[in-house]
Short mmCIF file of C-alpha atoms in Angstrom, two decimals:
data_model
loop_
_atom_site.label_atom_id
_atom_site.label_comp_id
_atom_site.label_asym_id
_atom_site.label_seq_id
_atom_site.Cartn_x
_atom_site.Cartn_y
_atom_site.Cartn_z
CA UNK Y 1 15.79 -3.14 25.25
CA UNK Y 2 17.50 -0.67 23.10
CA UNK Y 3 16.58 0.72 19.78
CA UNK Y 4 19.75 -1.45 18.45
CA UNK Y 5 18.34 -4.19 20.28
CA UNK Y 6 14.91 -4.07 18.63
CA UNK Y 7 15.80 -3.31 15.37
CA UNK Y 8 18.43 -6.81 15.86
CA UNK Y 9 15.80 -8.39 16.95
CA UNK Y 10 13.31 -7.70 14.56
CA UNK Y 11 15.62 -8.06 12.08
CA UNK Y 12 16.58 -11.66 12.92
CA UNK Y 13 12.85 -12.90 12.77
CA UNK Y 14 13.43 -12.30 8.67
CA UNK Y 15 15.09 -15.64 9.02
CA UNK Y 16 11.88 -17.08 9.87
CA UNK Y 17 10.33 -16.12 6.09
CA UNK Y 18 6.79 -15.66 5.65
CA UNK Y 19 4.11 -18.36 6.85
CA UNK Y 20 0.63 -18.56 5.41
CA UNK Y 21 -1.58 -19.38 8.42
CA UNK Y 22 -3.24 -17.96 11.42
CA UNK Y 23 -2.52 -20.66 14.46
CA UNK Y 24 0.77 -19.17 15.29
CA UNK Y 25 -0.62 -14.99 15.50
CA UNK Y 26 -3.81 -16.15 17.21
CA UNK Y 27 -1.11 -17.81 20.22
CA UNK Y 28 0.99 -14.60 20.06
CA UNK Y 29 -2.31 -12.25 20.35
CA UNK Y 30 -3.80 -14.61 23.10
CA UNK Y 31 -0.78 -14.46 25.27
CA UNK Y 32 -0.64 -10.28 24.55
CA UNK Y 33 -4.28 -10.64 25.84
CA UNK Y 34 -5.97 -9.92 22.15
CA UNK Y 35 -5.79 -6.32 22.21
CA UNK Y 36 -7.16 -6.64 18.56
CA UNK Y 37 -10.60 -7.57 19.91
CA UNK Y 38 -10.82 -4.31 21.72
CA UNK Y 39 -10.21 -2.05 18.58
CA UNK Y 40 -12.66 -0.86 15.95
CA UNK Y 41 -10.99 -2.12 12.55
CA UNK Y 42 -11.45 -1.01 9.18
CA UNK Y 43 -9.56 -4.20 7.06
CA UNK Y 44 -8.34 -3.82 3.64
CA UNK Y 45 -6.96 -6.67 1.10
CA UNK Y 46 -6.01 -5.99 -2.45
CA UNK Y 47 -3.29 -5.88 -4.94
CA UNK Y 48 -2.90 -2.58 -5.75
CA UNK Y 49 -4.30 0.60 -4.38
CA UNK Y 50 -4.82 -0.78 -0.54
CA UNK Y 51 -2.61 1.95 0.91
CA UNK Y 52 -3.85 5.18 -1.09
CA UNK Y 53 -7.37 4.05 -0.32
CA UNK Y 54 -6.29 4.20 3.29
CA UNK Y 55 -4.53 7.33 2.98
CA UNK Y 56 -7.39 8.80 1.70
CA UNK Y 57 -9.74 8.19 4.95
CA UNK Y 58 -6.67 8.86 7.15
CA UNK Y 59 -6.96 12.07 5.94
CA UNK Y 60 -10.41 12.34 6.23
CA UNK Y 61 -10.41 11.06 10.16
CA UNK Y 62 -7.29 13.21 10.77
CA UNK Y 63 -9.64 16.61 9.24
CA UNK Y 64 -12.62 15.13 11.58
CA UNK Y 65 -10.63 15.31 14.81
CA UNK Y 66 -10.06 11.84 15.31
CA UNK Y 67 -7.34 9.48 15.59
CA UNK Y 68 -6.36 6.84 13.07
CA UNK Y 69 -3.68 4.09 13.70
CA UNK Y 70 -2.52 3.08 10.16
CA UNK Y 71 -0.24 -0.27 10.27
CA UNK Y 72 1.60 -0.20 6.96
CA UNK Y 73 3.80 -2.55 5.26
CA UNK Y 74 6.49 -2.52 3.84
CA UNK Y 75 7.26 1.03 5.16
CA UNK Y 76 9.01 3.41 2.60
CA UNK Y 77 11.40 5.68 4.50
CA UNK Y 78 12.06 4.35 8.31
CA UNK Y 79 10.85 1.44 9.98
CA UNK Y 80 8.72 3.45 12.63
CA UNK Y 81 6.05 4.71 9.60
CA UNK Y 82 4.79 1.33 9.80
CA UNK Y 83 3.28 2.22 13.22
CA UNK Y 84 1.39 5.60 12.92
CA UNK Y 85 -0.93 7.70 14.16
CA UNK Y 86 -2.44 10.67 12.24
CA UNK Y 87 0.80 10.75 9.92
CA UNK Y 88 3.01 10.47 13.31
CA UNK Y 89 5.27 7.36 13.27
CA UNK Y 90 5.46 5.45 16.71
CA UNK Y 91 8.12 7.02 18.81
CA UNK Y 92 11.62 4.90 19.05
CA UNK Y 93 10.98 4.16 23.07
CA UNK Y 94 7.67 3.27 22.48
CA UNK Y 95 8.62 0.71 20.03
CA UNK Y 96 11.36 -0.52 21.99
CA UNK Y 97 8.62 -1.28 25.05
CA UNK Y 98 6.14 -2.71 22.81
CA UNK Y 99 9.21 -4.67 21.35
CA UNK Y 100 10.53 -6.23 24.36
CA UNK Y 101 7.43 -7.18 25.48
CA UNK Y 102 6.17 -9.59 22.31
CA UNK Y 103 10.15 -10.71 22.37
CA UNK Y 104 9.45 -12.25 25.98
CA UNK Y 105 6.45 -13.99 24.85
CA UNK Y 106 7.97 -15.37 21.53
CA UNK Y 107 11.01 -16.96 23.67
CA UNK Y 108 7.82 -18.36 25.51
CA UNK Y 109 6.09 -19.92 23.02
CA UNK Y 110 9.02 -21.36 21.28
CA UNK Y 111 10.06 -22.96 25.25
CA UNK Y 112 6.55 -24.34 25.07
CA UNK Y 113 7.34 -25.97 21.71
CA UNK Y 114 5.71 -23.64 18.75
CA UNK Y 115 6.90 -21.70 15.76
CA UNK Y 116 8.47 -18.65 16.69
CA UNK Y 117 6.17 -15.77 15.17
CA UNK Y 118 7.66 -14.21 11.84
CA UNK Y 119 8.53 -10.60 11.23
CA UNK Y 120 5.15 -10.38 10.59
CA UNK Y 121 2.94 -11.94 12.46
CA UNK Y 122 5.26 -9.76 15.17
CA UNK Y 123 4.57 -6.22 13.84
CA UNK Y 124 0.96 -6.96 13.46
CA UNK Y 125 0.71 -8.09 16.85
CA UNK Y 126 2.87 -4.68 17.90
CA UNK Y 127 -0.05 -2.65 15.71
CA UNK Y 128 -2.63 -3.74 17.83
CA UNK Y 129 -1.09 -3.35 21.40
CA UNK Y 130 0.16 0.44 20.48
CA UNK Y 131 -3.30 1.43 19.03
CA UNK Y 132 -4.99 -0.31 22.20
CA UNK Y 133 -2.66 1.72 24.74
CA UNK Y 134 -2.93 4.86 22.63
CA UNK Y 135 -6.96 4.99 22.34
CA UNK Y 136 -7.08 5.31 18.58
CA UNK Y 137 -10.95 5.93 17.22
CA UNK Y 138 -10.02 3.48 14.27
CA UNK Y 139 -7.67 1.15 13.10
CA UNK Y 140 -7.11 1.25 9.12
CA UNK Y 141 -5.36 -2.17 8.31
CA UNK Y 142 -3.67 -3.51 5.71
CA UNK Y 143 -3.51 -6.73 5.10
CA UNK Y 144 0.36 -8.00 3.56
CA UNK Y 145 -0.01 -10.18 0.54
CA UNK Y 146 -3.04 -12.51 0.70
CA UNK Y 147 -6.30 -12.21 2.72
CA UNK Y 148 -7.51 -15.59 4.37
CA UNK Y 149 -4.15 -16.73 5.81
CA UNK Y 150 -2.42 -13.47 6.33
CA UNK Y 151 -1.85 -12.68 9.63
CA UNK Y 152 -3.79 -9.21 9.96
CA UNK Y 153 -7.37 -11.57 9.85
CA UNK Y 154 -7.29 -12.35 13.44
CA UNK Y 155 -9.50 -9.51 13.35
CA UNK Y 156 -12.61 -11.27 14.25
CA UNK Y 157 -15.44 -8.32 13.39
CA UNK Y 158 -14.24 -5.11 11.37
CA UNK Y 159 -16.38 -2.45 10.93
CA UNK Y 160 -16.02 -3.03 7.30
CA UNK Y 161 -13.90 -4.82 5.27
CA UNK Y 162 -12.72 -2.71 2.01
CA UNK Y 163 -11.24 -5.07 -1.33
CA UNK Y 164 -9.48 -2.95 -3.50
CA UNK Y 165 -8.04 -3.32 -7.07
CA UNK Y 166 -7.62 -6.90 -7.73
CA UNK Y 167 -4.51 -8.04 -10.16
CA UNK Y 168 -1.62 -10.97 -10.60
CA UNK Y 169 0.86 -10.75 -8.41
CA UNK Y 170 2.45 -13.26 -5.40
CA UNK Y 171 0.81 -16.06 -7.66
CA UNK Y 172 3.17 -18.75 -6.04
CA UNK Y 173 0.92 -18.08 -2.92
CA UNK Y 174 -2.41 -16.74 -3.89
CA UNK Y 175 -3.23 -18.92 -6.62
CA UNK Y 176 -2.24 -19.13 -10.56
CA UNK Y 177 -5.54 -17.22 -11.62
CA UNK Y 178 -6.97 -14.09 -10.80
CA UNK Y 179 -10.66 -15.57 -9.58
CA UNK Y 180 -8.01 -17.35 -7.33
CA UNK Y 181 -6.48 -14.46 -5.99
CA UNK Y 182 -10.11 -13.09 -5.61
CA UNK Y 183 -10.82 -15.63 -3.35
CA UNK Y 184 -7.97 -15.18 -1.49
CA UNK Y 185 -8.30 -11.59 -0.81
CA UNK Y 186 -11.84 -12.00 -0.15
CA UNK Y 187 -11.20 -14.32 2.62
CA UNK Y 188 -11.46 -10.91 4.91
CA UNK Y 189 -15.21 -10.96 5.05
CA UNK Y 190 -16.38 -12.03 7.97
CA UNK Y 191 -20.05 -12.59 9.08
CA UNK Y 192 -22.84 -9.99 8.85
CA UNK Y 193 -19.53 -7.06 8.05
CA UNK Y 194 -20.63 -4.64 5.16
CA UNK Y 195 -18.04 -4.93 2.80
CA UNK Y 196 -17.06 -2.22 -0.34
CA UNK Y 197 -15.19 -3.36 -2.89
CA UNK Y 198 -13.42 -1.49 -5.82
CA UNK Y 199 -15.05 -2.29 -9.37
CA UNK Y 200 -12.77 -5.00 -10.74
CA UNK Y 201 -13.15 -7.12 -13.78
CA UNK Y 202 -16.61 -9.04 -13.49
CA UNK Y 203 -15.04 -12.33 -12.44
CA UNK Y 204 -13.43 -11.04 -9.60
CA UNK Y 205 -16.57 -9.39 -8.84
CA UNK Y 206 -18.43 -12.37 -8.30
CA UNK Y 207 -16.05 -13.80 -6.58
CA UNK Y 208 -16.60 -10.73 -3.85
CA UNK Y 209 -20.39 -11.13 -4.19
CA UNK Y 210 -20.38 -15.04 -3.41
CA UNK Y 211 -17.90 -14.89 -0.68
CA UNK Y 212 -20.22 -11.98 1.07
CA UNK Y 213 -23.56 -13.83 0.19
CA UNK Y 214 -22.10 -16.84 1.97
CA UNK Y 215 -21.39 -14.74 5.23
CA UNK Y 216 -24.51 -12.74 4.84
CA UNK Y 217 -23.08 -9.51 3.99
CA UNK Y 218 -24.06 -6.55 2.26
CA UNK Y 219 -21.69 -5.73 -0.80
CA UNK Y 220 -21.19 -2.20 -1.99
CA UNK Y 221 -19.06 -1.62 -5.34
CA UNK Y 222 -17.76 1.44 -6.62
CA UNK Y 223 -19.79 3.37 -9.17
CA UNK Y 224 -17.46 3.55 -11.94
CA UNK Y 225 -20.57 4.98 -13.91
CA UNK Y 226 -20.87 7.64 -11.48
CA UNK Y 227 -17.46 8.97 -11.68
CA UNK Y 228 -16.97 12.22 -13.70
CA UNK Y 229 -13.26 13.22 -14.36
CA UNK Y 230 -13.41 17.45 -14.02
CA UNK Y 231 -9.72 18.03 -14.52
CA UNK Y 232 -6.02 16.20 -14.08
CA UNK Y 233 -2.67 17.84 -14.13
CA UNK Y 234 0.71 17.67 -12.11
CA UNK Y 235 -0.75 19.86 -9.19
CA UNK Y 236 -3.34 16.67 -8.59
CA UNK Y 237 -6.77 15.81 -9.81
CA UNK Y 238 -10.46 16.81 -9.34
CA UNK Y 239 -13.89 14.57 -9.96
CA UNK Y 240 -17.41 14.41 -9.18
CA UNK Y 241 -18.95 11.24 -8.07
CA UNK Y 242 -22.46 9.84 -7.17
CA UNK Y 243 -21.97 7.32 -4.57
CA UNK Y 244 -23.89 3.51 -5.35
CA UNK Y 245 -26.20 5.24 -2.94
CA UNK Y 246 -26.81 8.37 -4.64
CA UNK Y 247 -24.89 10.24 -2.58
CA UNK Y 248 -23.25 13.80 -4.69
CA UNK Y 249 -19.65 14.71 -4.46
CA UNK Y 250 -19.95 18.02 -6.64
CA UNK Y 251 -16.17 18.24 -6.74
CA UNK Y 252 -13.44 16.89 -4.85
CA UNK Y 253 -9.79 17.54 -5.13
CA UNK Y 254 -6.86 15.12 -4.30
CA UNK Y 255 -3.40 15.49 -4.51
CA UNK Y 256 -2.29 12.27 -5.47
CA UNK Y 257 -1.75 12.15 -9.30
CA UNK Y 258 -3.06 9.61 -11.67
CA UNK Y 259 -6.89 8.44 -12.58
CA UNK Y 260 -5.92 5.06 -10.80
CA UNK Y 261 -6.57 7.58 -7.96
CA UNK Y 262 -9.50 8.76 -8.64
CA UNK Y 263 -11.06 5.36 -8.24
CA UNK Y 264 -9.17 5.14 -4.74
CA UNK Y 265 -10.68 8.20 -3.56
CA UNK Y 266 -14.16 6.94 -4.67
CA UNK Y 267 -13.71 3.70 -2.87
CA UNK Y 268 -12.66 5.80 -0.13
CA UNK Y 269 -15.99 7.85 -0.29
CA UNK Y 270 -17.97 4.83 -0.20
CA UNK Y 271 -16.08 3.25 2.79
CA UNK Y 272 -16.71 6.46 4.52
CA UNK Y 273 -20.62 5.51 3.47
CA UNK Y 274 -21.14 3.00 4.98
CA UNK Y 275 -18.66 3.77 8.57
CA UNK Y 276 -20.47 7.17 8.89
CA UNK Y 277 -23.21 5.85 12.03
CA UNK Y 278 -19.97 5.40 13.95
CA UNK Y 279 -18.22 8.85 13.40
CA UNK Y 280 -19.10 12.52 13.24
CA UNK Y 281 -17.49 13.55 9.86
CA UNK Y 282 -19.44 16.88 7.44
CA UNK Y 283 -19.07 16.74 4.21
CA UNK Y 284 -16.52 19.73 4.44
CA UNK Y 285 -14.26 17.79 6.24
CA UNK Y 286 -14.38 14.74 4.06
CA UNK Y 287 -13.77 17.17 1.40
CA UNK Y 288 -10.42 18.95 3.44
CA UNK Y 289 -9.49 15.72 4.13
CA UNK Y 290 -9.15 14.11 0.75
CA UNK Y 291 -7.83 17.27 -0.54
CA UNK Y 292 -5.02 17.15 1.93
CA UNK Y 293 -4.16 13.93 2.06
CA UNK Y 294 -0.42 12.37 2.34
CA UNK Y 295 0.95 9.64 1.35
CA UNK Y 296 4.81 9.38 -0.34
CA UNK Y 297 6.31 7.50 -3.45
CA UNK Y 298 2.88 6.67 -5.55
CA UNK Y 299 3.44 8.98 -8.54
CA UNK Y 300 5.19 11.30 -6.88
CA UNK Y 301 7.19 14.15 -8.12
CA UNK Y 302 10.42 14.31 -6.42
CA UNK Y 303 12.09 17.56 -8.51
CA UNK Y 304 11.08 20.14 -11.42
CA UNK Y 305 14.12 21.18 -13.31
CA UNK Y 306 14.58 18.25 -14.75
CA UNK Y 307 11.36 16.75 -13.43
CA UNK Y 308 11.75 13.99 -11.69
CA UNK Y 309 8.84 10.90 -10.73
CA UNK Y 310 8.84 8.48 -8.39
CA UNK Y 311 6.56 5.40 -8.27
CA UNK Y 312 6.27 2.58 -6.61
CA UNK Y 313 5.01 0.50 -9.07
CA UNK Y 314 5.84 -3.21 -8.42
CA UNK Y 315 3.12 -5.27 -10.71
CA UNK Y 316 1.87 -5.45 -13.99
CA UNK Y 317 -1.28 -3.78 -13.28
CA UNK Y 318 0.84 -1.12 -10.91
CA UNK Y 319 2.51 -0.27 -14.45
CA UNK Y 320 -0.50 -0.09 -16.37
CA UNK Y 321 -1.31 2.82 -14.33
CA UNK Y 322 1.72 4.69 -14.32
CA UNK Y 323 1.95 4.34 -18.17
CA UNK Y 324 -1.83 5.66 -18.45
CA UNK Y 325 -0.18 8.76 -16.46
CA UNK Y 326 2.36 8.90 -18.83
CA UNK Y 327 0.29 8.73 -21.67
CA UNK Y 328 -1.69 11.58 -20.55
CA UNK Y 329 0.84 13.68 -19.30
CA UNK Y 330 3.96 13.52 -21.33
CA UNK Y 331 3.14 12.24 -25.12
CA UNK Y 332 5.41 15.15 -26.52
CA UNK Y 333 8.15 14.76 -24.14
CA UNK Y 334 11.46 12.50 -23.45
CA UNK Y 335 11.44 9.90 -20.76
CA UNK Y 336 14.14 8.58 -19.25
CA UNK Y 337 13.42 5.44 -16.51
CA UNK Y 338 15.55 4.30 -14.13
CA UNK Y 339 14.50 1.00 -13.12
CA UNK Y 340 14.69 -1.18 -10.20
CA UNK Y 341 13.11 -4.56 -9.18
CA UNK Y 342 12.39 -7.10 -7.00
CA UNK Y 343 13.40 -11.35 -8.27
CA UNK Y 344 10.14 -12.41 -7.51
CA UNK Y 345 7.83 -9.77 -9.14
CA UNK Y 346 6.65 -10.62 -12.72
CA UNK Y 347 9.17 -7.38 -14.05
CA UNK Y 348 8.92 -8.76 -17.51
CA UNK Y 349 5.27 -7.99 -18.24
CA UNK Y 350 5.97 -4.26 -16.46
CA UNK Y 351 8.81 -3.98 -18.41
CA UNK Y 352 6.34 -4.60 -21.63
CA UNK Y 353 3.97 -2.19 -20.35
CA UNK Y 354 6.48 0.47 -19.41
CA UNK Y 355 9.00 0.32 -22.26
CA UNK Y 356 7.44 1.25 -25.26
CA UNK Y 357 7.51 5.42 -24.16
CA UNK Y 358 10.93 4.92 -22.97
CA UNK Y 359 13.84 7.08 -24.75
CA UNK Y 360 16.22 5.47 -22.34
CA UNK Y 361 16.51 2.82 -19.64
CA UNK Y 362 18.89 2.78 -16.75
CA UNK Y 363 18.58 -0.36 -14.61
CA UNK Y 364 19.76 -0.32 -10.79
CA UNK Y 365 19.35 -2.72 -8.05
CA UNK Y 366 17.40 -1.81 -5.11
CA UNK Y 367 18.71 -1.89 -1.82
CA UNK Y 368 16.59 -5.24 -0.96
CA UNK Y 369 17.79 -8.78 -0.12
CA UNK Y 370 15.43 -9.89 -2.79
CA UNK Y 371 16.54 -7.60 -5.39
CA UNK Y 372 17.27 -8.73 -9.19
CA UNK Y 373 20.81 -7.53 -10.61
CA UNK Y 374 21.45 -4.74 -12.51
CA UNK Y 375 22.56 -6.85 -15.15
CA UNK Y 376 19.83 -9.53 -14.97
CA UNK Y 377 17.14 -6.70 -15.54
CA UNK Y 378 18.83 -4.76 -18.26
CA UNK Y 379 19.18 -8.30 -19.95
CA UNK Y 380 15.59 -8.43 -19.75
CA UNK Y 381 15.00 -4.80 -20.70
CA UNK Y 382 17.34 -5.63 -23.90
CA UNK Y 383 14.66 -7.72 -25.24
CA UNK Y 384 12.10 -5.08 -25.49
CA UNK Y 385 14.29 -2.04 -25.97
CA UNK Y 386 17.30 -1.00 -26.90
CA UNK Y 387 18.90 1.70 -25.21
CA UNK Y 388 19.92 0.36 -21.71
CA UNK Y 389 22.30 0.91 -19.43
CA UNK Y 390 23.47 -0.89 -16.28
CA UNK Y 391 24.55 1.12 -12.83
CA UNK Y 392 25.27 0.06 -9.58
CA UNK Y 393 23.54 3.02 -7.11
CA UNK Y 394 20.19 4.70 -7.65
CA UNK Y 395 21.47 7.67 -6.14
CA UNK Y 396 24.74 8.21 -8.21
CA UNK Y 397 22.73 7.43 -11.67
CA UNK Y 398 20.03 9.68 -10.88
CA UNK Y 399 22.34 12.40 -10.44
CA UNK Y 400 24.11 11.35 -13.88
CA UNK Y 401 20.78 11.50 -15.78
CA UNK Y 402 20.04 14.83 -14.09
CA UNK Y 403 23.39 16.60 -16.08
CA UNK Y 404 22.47 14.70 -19.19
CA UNK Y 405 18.86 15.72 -19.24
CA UNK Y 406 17.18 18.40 -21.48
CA UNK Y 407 15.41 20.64 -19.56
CA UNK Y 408 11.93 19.17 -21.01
CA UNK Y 409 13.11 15.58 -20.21
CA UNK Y 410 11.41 13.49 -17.53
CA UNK Y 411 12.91 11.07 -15.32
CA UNK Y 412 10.75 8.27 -14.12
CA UNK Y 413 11.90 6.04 -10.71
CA UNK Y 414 10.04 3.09 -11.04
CA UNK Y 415 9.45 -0.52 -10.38
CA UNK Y 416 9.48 -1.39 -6.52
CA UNK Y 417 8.59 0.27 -3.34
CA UNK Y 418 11.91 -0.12 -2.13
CA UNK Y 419 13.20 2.67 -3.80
CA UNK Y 420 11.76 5.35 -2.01
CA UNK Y 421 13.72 5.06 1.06
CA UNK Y 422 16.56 5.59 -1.02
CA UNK Y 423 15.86 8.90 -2.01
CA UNK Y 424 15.16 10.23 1.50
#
């Protein structure tokens, strides 16, 4: 198999959607010989904030001398950084064997009479075999939308099991309220697994503390008490933080901008907590780590003169935190968005959030099967302001509303992930 061939073939599993539902990965793994059993997992579920959490640790391992195989998705810029090892994507022939193989046993499976895995179910499985071969020191995995059903909890005992910022979004599947979607995220926990959760609204965090008192698990939250914001500015942020345990960060540096960050890297930080018996890491390199972490399209600026942002906000409480960086960044200046979203995302209540600092709006559609129009989003846009404008490219109307800018102007790129590849 050829990289054509795999990227065909992966590509033609889209047609088999996306099924709640463990039977069919469990069948896939079994026949791969459950290479997930055989890895030391650190499992993730969340709205918003799952990947910079990750990002943050990567770092962290990467500074510590070990290796960390991250499976991310959706991936941003090629479809290789969804396979990756300290910041190195999974080589193309390497993906092509790993492809070929799971394609052989998915034509079996379906010849035996079952479902045919999903594009999902089939990378996940992928994720496991290449960090298996490649003798990674941890796995940090993400789970895709939910938590129970979702395909990435085949993992049978993580090393812990991390539930980050909690918020509405994928309702039709998770559940119409947020204690819902709790539930559903905190379906992760499995029995006698320390688990760390970010500090969400107190609902959701009793959802978190039944679900891990019913599998007899010790619960760790964020101490939002303990965080102490030193300084924030466009070259990143810096804070102090007393961990739940009383632990003393005197003042750590990250590069990723926003205070929604902050809270990541202290999640992070007590993650690290409560992993640290199986791992060798000093507090300078959790430090280096953090400070030099990586990880593209969250708040990130893209160009100076004009200066240009790009975020991958995709949900109401994804806006709320790219406003609250607006708000503290850029009260005295112009912004100019240029927006893009997805038809199933609830872009209505981020448009609410988003619109009120807006001098202008440009609406594009991203370059997504599930994209909304141009036209159906500046419609929608219309309602709540009233300077909008419809184009057909991201990359052409950027460019435009570069020459039209001030020089104090800011340009915001906003409203789905699938933006950022893009702008590569």
């Amino acid at each position: 198999m050829n990289y054509e061939e795999a990227m065909n073939f992966i590509q033609n599993t889209s047609k088999f959607g996306s099924v709640l539902g463990l039977d069919n990965i469990k069948e896939l793994l079994e026949r791969l010989g459950n290479p997930q059993d055989q890895l030391k997992v650190v499992h993730i579920a969340g709205t918003n904030g799952k990947g910079s959490t990750l990002a943050f640790l990567a770092g962290i391992f990467r500074e510590s001398g070990y290796r960390a195989g991250r499976y991310v998705s959706p991936a941003s810029f090629c479809y290789e950084e969804r396979f990756r090892i300290n910041e190195e994507n999974i080589s193309k022939e390497d993906l092509c064997f790993y492809m070929e193989k799971i394609k052989k046993i998915s034509e079996e499976m379906v010849r035996d009479g079952m479902s045919h895995p999903t594009m999902f179910e089939i990378e996940t499985a992928l994720s496991f075999l290449y960090f298996l071969d490649k003798k990674v020191d941890v796995v940090l995995l993400e789970t895709g939308m939910g938590g129970r059903l979702d395909a990435t909890n085949v993992v049978k005992k993580p090393i812990a099991v991390i539930i980050a910022s909690i918020g509405m979004d994928h309702m039709q599947f998770l559940g119409d309220t947020i204690e819902k979607i709790a539930a559903e995220k905190a379906g992760i926990i499995k029995e006698g697994c320390p688990v760390i959760s970010y500090n969400n609204q107190e609902s959701v965090n009793e959802v978190i503390k039944e679900k891990a008192k019913e599998m007899h698990c010790k619960v760790t939250f964020v101490n939002s008490e303990g965080i102490r914001v030193l300084s924030e500015s466009l070259n990143g942020e810096s804070f102090s933080y007393r961990s739940s345990d009383g632990r003393w960060y005197e003042k750590i540096e990250i590069p990723l901008l926003g205070r929604h960050q902050i809270n990541n890297a202290a999640l992070a930080l007590e993650a690290l907590n409560t992993i640290r018996n199986y791992y060798c890491i000093s507090e300078f390199q959790t430090e280096d780590g953090l400070r030099k972490t990586i990880w593209r399209g969250r708040i990130e600026i893209l160009e100076k003169d004009p200066l240009v942002i790009c975020d991958g906000a995709h949900n109401p409480d994804g806006a709320k935190s790219l406003l609250d960086f607006l708000q503290n960044n850029f009260t005295n200046r112009r912004l100019i968005y240029i927006m893009g979203v997805l038809s199933d995302k609830d872009y209505e209540q981020m448009i609410q959030i988003l619109t009120p600092m807006a001098a202008k709006v440009y609406t594009v559609a991203p370059d997504n099967a599930r994209a909304l129009s141009s036209k159906d989003l500046a419609e929608c846009v219309r309602k709540y302001h009233h300077d909008v404008e419809e184009r057909q490219r991201l990359k052409e109307c950027l460019e435009e509303v570069k020459q039209q800018a001030d020089k104090e102007d800011v340009i915001i790129i906003c409203g789905t992930l699938s933006f950022q590849n893009e702008l590569k």
